[in-house]
PDB file of C-alpha atoms in Angstrom:
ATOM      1  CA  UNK A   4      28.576  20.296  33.382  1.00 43.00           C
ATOM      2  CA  UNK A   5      28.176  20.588  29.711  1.00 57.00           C
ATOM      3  CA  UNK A   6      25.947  17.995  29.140  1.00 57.00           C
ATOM      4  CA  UNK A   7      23.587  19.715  32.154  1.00 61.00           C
ATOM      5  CA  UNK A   8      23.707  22.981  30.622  1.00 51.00           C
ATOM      6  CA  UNK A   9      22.976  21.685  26.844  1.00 55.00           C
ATOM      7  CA  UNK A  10      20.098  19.596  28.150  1.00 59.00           C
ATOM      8  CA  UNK A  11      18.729  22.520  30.169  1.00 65.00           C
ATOM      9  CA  UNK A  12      18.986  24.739  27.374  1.00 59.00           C
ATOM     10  CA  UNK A  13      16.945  22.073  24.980  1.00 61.00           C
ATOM     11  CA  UNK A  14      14.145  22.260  28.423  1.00 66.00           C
ATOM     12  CA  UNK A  15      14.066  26.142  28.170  1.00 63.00           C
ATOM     13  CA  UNK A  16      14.325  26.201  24.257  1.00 60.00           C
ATOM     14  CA  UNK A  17      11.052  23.658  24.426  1.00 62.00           C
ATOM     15  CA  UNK A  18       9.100  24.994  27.042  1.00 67.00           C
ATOM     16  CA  UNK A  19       9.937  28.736  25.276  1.00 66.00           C
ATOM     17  CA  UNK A  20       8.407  27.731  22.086  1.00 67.00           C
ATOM     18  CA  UNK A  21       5.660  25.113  23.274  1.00 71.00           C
ATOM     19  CA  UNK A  22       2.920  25.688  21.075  1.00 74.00           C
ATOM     20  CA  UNK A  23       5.661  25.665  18.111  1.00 71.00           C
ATOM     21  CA  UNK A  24       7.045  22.110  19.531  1.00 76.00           C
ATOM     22  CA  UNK A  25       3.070  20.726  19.783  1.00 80.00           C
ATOM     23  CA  UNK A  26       2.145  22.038  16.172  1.00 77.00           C
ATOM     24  CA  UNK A  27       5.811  20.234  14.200  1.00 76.00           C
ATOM     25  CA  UNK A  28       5.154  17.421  17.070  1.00 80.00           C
ATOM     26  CA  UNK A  29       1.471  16.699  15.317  1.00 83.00           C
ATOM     27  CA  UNK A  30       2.967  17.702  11.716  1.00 80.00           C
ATOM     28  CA  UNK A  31       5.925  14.780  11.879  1.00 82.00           C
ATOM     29  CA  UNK A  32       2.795  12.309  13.345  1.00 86.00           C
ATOM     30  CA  UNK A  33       0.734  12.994  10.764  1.00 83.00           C
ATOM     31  CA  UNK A  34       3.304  13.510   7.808  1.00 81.00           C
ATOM     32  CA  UNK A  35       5.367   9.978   8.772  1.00 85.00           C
ATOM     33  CA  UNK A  36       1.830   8.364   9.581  1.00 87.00           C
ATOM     34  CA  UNK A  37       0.434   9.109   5.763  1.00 82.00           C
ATOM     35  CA  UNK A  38       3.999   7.934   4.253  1.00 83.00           C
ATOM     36  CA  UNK A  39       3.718   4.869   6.445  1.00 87.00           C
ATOM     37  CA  UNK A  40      -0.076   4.322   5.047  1.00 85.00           C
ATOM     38  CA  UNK A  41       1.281   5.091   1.671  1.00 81.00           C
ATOM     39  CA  UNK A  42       4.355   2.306   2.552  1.00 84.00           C
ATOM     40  CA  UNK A  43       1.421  -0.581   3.838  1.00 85.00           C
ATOM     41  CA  UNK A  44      -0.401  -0.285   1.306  1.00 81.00           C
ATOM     42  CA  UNK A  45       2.290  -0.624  -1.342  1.00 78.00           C
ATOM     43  CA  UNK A  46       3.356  -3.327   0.433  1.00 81.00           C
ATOM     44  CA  UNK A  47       0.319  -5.346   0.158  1.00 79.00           C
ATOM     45  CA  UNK A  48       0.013  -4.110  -3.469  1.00 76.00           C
ATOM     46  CA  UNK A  49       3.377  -5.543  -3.937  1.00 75.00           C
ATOM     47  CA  UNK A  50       2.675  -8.843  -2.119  1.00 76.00           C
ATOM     48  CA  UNK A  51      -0.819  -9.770  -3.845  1.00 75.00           C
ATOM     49  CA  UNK A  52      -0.126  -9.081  -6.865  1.00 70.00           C
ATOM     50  CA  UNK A  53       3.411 -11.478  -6.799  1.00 69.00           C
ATOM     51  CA  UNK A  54       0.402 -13.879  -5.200  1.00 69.00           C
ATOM     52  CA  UNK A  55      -1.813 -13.873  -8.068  1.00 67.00           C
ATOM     53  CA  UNK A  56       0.841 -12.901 -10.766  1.00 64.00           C
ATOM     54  CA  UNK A  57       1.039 -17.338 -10.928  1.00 63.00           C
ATOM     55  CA  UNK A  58      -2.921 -17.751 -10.561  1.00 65.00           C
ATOM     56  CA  UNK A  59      -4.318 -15.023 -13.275  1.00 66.00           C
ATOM     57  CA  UNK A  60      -6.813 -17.800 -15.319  1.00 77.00           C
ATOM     58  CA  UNK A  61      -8.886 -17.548 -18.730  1.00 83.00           C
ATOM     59  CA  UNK A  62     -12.436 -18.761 -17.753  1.00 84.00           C
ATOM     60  CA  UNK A  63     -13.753 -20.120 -20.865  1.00 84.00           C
ATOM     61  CA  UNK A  64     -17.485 -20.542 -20.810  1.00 82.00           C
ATOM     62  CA  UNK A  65     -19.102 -23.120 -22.788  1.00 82.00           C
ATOM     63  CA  UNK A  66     -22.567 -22.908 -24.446  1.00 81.00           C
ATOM     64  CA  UNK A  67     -25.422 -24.400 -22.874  1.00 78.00           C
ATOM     65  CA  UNK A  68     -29.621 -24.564 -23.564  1.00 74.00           C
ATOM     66  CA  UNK A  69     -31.291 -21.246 -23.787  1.00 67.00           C
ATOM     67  CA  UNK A  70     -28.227 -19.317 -23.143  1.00 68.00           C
ATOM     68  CA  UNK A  71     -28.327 -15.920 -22.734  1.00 63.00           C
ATOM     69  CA  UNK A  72     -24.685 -14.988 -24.879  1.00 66.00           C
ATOM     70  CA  UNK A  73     -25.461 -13.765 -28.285  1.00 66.00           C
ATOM     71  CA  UNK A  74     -22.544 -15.919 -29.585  1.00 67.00           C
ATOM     72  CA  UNK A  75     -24.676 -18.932 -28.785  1.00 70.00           C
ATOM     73  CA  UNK A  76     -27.594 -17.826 -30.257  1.00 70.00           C
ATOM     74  CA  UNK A  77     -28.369 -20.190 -33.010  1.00 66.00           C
ATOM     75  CA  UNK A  78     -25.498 -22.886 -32.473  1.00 67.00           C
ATOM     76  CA  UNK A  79     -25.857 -26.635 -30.542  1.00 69.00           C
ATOM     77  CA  UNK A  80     -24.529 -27.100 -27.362  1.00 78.00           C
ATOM     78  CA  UNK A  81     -21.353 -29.304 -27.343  1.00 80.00           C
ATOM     79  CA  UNK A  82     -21.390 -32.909 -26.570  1.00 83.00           C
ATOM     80  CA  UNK A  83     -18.296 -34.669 -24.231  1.00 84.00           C
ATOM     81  CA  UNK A  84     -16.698 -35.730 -27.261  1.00 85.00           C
ATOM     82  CA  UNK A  85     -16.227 -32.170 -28.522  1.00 84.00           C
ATOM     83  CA  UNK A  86     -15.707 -31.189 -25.187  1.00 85.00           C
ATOM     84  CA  UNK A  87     -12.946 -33.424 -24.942  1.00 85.00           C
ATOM     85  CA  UNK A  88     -11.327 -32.265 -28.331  1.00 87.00           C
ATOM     86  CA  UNK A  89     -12.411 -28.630 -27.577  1.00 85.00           C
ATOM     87  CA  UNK A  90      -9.850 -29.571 -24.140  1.00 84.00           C
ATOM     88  CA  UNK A  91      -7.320 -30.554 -26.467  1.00 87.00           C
ATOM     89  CA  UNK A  92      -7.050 -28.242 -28.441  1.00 87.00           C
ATOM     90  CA  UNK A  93      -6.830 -25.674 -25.919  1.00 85.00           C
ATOM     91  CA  UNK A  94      -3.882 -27.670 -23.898  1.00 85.00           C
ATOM     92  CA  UNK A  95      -2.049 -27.742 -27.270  1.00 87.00           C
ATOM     93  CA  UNK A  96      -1.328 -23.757 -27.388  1.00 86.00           C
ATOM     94  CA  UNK A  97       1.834 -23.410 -26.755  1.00 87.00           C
ATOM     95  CA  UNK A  98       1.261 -20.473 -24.276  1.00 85.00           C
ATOM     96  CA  UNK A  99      -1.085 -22.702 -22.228  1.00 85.00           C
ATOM     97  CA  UNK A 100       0.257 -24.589 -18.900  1.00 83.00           C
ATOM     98  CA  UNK A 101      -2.892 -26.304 -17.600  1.00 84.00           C
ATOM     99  CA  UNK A 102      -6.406 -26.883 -18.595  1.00 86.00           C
ATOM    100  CA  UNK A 103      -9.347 -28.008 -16.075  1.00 85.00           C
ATOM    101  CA  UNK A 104     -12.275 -29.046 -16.513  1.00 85.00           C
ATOM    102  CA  UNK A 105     -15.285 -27.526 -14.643  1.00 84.00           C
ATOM    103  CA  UNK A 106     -18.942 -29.013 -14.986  1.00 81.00           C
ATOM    104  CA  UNK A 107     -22.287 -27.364 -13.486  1.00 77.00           C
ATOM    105  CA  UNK A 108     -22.158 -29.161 -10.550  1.00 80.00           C
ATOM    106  CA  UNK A 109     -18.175 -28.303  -9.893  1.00 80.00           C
ATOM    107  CA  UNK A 110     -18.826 -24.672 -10.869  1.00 74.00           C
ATOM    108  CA  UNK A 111     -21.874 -24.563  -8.099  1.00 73.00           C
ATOM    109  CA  UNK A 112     -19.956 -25.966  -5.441  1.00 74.00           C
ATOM    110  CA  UNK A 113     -17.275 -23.226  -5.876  1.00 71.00           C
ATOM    111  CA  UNK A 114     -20.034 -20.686  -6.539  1.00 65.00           C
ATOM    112  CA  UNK A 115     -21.238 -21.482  -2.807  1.00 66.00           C
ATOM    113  CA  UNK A 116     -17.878 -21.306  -1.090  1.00 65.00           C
ATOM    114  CA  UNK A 117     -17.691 -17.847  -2.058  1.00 62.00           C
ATOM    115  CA  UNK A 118     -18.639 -15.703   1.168  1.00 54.00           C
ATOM    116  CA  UNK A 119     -20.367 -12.770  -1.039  1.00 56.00           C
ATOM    117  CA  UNK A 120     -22.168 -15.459  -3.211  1.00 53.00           C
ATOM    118  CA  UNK A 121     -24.508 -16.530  -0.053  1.00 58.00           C
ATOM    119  CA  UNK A 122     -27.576 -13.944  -0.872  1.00 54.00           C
ATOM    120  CA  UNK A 123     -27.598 -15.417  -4.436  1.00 57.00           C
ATOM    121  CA  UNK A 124     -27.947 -19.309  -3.457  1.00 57.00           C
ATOM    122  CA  UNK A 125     -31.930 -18.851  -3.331  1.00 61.00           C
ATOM    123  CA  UNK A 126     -32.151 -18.061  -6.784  1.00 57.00           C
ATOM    124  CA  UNK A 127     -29.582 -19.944  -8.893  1.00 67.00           C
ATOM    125  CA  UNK A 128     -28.652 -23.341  -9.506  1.00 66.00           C
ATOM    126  CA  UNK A 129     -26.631 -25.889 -10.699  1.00 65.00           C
ATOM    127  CA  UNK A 130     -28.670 -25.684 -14.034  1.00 66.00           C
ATOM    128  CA  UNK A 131     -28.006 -21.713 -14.261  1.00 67.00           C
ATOM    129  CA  UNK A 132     -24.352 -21.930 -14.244  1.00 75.00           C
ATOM    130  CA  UNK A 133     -22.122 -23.217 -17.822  1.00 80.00           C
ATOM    131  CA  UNK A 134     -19.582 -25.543 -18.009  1.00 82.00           C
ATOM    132  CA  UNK A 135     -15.981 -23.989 -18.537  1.00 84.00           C
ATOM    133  CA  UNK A 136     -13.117 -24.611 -18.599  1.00 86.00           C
ATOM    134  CA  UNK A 137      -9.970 -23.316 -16.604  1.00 86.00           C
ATOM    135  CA  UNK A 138      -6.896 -22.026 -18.707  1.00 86.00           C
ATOM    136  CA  UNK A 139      -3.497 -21.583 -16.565  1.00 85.00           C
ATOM    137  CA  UNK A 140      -1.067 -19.503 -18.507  1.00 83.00           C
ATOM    138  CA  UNK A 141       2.831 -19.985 -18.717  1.00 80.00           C
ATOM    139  CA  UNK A 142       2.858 -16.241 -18.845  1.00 78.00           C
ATOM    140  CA  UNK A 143      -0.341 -14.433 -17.597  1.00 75.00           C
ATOM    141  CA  UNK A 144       0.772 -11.084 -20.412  1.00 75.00           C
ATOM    142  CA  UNK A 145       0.165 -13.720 -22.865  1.00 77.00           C
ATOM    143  CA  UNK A 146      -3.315 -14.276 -22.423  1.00 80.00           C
ATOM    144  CA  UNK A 147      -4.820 -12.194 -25.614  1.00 82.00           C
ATOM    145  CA  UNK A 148      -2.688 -14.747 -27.851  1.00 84.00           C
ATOM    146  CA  UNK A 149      -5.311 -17.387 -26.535  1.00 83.00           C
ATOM    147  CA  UNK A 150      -7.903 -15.476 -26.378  1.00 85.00           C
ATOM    148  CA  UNK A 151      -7.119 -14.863 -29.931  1.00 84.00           C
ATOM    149  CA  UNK A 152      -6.618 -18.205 -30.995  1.00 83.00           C
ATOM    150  CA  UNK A 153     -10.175 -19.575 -29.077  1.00 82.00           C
ATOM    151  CA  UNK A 154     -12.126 -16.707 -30.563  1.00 81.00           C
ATOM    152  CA  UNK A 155     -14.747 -17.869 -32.638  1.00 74.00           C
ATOM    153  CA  UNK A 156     -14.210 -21.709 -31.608  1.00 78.00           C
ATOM    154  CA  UNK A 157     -17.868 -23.392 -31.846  1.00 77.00           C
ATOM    155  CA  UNK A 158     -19.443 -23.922 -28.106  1.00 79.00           C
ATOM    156  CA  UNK A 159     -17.613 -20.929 -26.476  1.00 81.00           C
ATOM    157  CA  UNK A 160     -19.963 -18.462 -25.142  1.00 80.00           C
ATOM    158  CA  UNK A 161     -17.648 -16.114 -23.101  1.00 81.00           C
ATOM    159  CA  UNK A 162     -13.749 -15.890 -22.519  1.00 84.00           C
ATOM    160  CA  UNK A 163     -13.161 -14.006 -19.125  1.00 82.00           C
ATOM    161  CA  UNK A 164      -9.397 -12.626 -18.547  1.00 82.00           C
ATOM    162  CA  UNK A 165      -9.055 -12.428 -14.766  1.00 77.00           C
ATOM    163  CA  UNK A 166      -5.732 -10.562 -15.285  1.00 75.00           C
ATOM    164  CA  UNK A 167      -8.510  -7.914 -16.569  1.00 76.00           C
ATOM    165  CA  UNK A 168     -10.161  -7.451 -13.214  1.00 73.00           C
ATOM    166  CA  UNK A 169      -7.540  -7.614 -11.415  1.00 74.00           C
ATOM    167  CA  UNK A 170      -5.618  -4.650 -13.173  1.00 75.00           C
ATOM    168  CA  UNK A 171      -8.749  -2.966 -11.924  1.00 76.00           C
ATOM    169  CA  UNK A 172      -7.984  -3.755  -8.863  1.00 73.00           C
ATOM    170  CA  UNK A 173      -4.529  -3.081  -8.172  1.00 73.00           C
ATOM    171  CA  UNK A 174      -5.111  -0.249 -10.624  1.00 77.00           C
ATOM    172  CA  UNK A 175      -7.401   1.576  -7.840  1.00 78.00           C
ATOM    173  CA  UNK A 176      -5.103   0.622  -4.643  1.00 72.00           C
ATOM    174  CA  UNK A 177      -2.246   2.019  -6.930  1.00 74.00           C
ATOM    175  CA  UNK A 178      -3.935   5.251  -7.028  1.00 80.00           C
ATOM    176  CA  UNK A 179      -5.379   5.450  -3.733  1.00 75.00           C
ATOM    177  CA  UNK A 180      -1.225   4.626  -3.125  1.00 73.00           C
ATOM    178  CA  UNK A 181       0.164   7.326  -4.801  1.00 80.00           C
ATOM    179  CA  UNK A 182      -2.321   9.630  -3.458  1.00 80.00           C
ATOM    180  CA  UNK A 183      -1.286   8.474   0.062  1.00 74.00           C
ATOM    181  CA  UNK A 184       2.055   9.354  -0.631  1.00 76.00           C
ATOM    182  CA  UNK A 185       1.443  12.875  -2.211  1.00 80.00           C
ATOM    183  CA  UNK A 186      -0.382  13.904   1.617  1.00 77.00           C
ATOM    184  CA  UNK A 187       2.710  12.934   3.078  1.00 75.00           C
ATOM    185  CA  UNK A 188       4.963  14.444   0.950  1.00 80.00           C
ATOM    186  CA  UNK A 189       3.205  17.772   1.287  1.00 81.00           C
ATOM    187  CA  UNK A 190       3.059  17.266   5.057  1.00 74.00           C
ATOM    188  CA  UNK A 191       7.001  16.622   5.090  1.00 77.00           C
ATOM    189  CA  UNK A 192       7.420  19.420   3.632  1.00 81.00           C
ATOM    190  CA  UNK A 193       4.968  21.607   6.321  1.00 77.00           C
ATOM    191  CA  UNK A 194       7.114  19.720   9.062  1.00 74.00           C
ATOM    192  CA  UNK A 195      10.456  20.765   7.490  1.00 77.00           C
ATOM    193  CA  UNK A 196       9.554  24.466   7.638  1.00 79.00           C
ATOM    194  CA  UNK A 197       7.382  24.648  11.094  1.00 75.00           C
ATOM    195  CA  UNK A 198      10.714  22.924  12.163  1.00 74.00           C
ATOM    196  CA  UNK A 199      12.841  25.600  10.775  1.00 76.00           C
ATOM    197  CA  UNK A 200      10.772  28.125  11.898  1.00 76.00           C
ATOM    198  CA  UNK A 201      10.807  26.870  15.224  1.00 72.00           C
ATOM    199  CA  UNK A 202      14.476  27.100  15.159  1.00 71.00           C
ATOM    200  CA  UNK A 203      15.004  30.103  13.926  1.00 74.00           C
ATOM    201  CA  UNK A 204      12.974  31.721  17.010  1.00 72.00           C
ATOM    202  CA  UNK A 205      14.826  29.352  19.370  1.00 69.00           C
ATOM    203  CA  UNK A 206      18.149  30.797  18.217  1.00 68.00           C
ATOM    204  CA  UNK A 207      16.644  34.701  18.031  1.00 70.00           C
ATOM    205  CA  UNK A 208      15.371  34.151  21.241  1.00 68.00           C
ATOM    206  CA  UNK A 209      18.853  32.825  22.813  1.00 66.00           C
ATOM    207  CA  UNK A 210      20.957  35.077  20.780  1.00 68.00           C
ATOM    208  CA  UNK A 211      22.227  36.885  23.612  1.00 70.00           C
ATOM    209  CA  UNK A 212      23.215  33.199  25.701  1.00 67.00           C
ATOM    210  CA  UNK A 213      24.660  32.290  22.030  1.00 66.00           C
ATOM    211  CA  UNK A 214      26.898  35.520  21.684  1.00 67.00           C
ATOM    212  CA  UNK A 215      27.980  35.224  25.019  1.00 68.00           C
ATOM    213  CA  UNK A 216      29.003  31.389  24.409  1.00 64.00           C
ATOM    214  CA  UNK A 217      30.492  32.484  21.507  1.00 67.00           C
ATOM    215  CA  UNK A 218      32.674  34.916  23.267  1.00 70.00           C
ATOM    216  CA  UNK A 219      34.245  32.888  25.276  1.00 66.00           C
ATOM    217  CA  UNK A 220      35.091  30.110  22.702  1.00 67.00           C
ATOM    218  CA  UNK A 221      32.703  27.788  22.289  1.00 63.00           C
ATOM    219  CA  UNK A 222      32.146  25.588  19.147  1.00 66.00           C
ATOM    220  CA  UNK A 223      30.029  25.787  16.681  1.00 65.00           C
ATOM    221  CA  UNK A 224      28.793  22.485  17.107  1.00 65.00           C
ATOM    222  CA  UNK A 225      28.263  23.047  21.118  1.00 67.00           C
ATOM    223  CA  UNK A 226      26.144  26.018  20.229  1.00 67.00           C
ATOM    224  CA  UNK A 227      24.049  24.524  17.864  1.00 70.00           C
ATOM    225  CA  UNK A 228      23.588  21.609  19.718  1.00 73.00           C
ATOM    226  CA  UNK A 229      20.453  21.876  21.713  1.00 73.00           C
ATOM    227  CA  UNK A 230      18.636  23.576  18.806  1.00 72.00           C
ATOM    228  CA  UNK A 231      19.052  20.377  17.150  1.00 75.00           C
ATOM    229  CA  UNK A 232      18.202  18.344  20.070  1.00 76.00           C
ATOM    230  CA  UNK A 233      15.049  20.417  19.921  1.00 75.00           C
ATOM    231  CA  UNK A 234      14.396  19.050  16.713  1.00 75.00           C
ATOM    232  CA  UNK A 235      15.398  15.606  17.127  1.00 80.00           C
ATOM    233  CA  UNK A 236      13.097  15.574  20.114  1.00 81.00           C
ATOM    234  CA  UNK A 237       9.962  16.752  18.433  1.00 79.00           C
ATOM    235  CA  UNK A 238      10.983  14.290  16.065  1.00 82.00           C
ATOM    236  CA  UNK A 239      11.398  11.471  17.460  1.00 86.00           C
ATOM    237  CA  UNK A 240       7.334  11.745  19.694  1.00 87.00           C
ATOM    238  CA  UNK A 241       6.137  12.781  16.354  1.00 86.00           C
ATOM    239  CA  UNK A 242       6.983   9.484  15.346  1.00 88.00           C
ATOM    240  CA  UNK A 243       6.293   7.293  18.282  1.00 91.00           C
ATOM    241  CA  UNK A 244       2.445   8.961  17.708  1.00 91.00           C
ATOM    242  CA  UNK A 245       2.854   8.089  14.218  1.00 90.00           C
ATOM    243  CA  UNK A 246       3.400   4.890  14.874  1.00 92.00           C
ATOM    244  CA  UNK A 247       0.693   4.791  17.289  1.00 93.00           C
ATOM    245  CA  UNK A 248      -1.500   5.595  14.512  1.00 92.00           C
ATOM    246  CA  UNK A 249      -0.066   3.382  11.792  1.00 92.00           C
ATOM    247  CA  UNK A 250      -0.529   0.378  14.783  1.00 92.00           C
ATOM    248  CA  UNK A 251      -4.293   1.521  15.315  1.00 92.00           C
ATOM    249  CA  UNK A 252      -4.738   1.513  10.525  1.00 88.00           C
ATOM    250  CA  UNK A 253      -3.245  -1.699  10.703  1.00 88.00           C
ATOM    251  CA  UNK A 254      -5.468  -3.243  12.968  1.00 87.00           C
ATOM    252  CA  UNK A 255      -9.192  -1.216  11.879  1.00 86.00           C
ATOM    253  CA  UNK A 256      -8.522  -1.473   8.487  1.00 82.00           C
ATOM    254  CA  UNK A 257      -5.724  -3.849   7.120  1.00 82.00           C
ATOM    255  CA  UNK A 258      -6.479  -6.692   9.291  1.00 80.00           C
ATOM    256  CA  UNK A 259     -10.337  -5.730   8.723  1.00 75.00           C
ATOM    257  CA  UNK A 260     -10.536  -6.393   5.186  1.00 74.00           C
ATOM    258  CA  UNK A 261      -7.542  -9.255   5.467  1.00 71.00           C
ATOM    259  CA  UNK A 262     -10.514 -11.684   4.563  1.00 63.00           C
ATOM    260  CA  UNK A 263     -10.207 -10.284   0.928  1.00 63.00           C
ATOM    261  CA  UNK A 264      -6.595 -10.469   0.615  1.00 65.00           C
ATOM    262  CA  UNK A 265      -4.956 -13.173  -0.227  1.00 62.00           C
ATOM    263  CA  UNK A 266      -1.802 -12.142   1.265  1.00 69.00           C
ATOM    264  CA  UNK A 267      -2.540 -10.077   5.216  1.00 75.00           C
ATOM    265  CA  UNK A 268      -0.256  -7.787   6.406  1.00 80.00           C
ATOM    266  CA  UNK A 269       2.226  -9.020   8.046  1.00 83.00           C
ATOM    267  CA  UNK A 270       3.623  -7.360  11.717  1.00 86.00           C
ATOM    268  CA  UNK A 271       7.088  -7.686  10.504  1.00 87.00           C
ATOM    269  CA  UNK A 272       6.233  -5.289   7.615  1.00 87.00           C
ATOM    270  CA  UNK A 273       4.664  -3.025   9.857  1.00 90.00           C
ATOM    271  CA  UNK A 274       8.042  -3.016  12.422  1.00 91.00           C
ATOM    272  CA  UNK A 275      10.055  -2.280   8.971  1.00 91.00           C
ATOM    273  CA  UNK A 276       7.552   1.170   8.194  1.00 90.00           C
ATOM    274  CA  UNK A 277       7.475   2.601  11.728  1.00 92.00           C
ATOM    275  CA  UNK A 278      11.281   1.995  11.943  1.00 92.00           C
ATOM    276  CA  UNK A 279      11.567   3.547   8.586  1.00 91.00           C
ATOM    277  CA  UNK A 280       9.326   6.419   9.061  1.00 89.00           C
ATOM    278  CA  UNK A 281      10.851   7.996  12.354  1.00 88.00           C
ATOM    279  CA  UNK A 282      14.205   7.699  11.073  1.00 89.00           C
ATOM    280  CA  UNK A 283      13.073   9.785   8.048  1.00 86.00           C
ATOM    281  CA  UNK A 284      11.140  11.822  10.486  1.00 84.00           C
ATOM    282  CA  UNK A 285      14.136  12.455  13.004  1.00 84.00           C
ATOM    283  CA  UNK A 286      16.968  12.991  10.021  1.00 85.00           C
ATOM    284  CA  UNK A 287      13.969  15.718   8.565  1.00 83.00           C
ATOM    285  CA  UNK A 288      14.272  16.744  11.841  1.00 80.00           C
ATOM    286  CA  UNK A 289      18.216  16.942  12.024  1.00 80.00           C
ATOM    287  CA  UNK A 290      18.879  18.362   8.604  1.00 81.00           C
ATOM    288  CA  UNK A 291      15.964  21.289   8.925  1.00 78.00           C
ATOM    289  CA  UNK A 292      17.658  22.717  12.176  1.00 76.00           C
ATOM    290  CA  UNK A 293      21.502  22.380  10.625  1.00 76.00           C
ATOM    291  CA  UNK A 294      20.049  24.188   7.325  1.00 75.00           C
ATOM    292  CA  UNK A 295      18.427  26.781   9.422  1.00 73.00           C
ATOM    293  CA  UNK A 296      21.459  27.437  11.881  1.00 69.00           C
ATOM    294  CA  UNK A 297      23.154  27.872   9.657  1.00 68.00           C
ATOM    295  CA  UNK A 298      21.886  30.935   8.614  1.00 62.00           C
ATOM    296  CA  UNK A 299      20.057  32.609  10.684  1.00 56.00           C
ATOM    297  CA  UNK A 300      22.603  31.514  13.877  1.00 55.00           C
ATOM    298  CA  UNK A 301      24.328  34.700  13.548  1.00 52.00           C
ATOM    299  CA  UNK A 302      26.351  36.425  16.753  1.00 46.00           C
TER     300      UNK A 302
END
């Protein structure tokens, strides 16, 4: 008997105060779904950049014929022998792990593996592209030591740091993270007080049925019950739709551009978020309609 009369009282508190349920229903879907985003993508942020943390390069570009760098302007091109000691001298830094050696022909055979390199193949060559040579550090934050130390070495035209553009990088998904998680913060928020609004006009509406409970004995916790059940209801769709929706930006976008990451998204990471994100949604859910009982529950 009690459990029928607290469920019937969570139908009548529901169907009282539908268009309240539908509007914290879409707030908790759209509030968990931005955290979730805001969860993926650091995720992946967090994953690629442990992936190329042991792969960040120098690219050191040799002179060649009629190049175009003003540091060869004026200065011979170097010769295998001074290649060779130019390689040695490079492997003997002490903050150096690995040096390869990439001719034209190697450096144009990588250039056409590279999907976005395929409009360019009409117009360059083997010719067009420098010898170099590939520097793997011990520890990638101690690349401007060697860039420091190969500065001004004859036959270097260019020294790239790849940890450069790839701060860039990560730099911009760490933004467009943080902004991610801002939305849903703000939306958390809207869903904490549409939640505790709706309970407050649950309990004003009922406060006759409460004060009679009350009356003759029953708990606090029995009367508060189906207001909270209210909440934890709304909750927990709002977070089945979010994960509907984080489902549905996994597959459009983050297994979209997967071809670009070096690391995809995985699904287990994805069960982790949606499990993560309705719990937070369903304890919002919980501790908004305790808070609000609290005091506005008054017979």
């Amino acid at each position: 008997m009690r459990a029928n009369f607290i469920f019937s009282e969570v139908w009548i508190g529901l169907r009282r105060n539908l268009t309240m349920t539908i509007a914290v229903i879409v707030t908790v879907a759209v509030g968990m779904a931005l955290l979730g985003i805001g969860l993926m993508i650091n995720s992946q942020v967090s994953t690629m950049t442990n992936y190329w943390t042991d792969k960040v390069e120098l690219s050191v570009f040799l002179c060649q014929k009629d190049s175009a760098f003003e540091t060869c302007k004026g200065k011979p091109t170097l010769n295998q022998t001074q290649k060779t000691q130019l390689q040695q001298t490079i492997e003997g830094l002490p903050e150096v792990a690995q040096v390869e050696y990439e001719d034209q022909k190697a450096a144009y055979e990588n250039f056409k593996e590279q999907p976005n390199n395929k409009v360019f193949l009409t117009v360059i060559q083997a010719s067009d592209l420098p010898d170099s040579f590939r520097v793997k550090l011990k520890d990638p934050d101690n690349s401007q030591a060697v860039m420091n130390a190969l500065k001004g070495q004859a036959g270097i035209a260019n020294i790239v740091n790849q940890r450069e553009i790839l701060d860039t990088y990560f730099g911009f998904l760490g933004k467009l993270q943080w902004m991610a998680l801002g939305v849903a913060i703000i939306m958390v928020i809207a869903a904490t007080l549409l939640i505790a609004n709706t309970v407050r006009l649950s309990a004003y509406n009922r406060r006759r049925e409460t004060g009679i409970m009350r009356l003759v004995g029953a708990s606090n916790l029995y009367i508060q019950l189906p207001f909270v059940m209210e909440g934890v209801i709304a909750g927990l769709i709002g977070g089945v739709c979010a994960a509907v929706l984080l489902i549905i930006t996994k597959i459009l976008i983050f297994d979209g551009i997967q071809s670009y990451m070096a690391q995809p998204l995985g699904w287990d990471t994805l069960a982790g978020v949606i499990t993560f994100t309705m719990v937070v949604g369903v304890v919002i859910c919980i501790l908004a309609s305790f808070v609000t009982l609290r005091r506005y529950l008054r017979v």
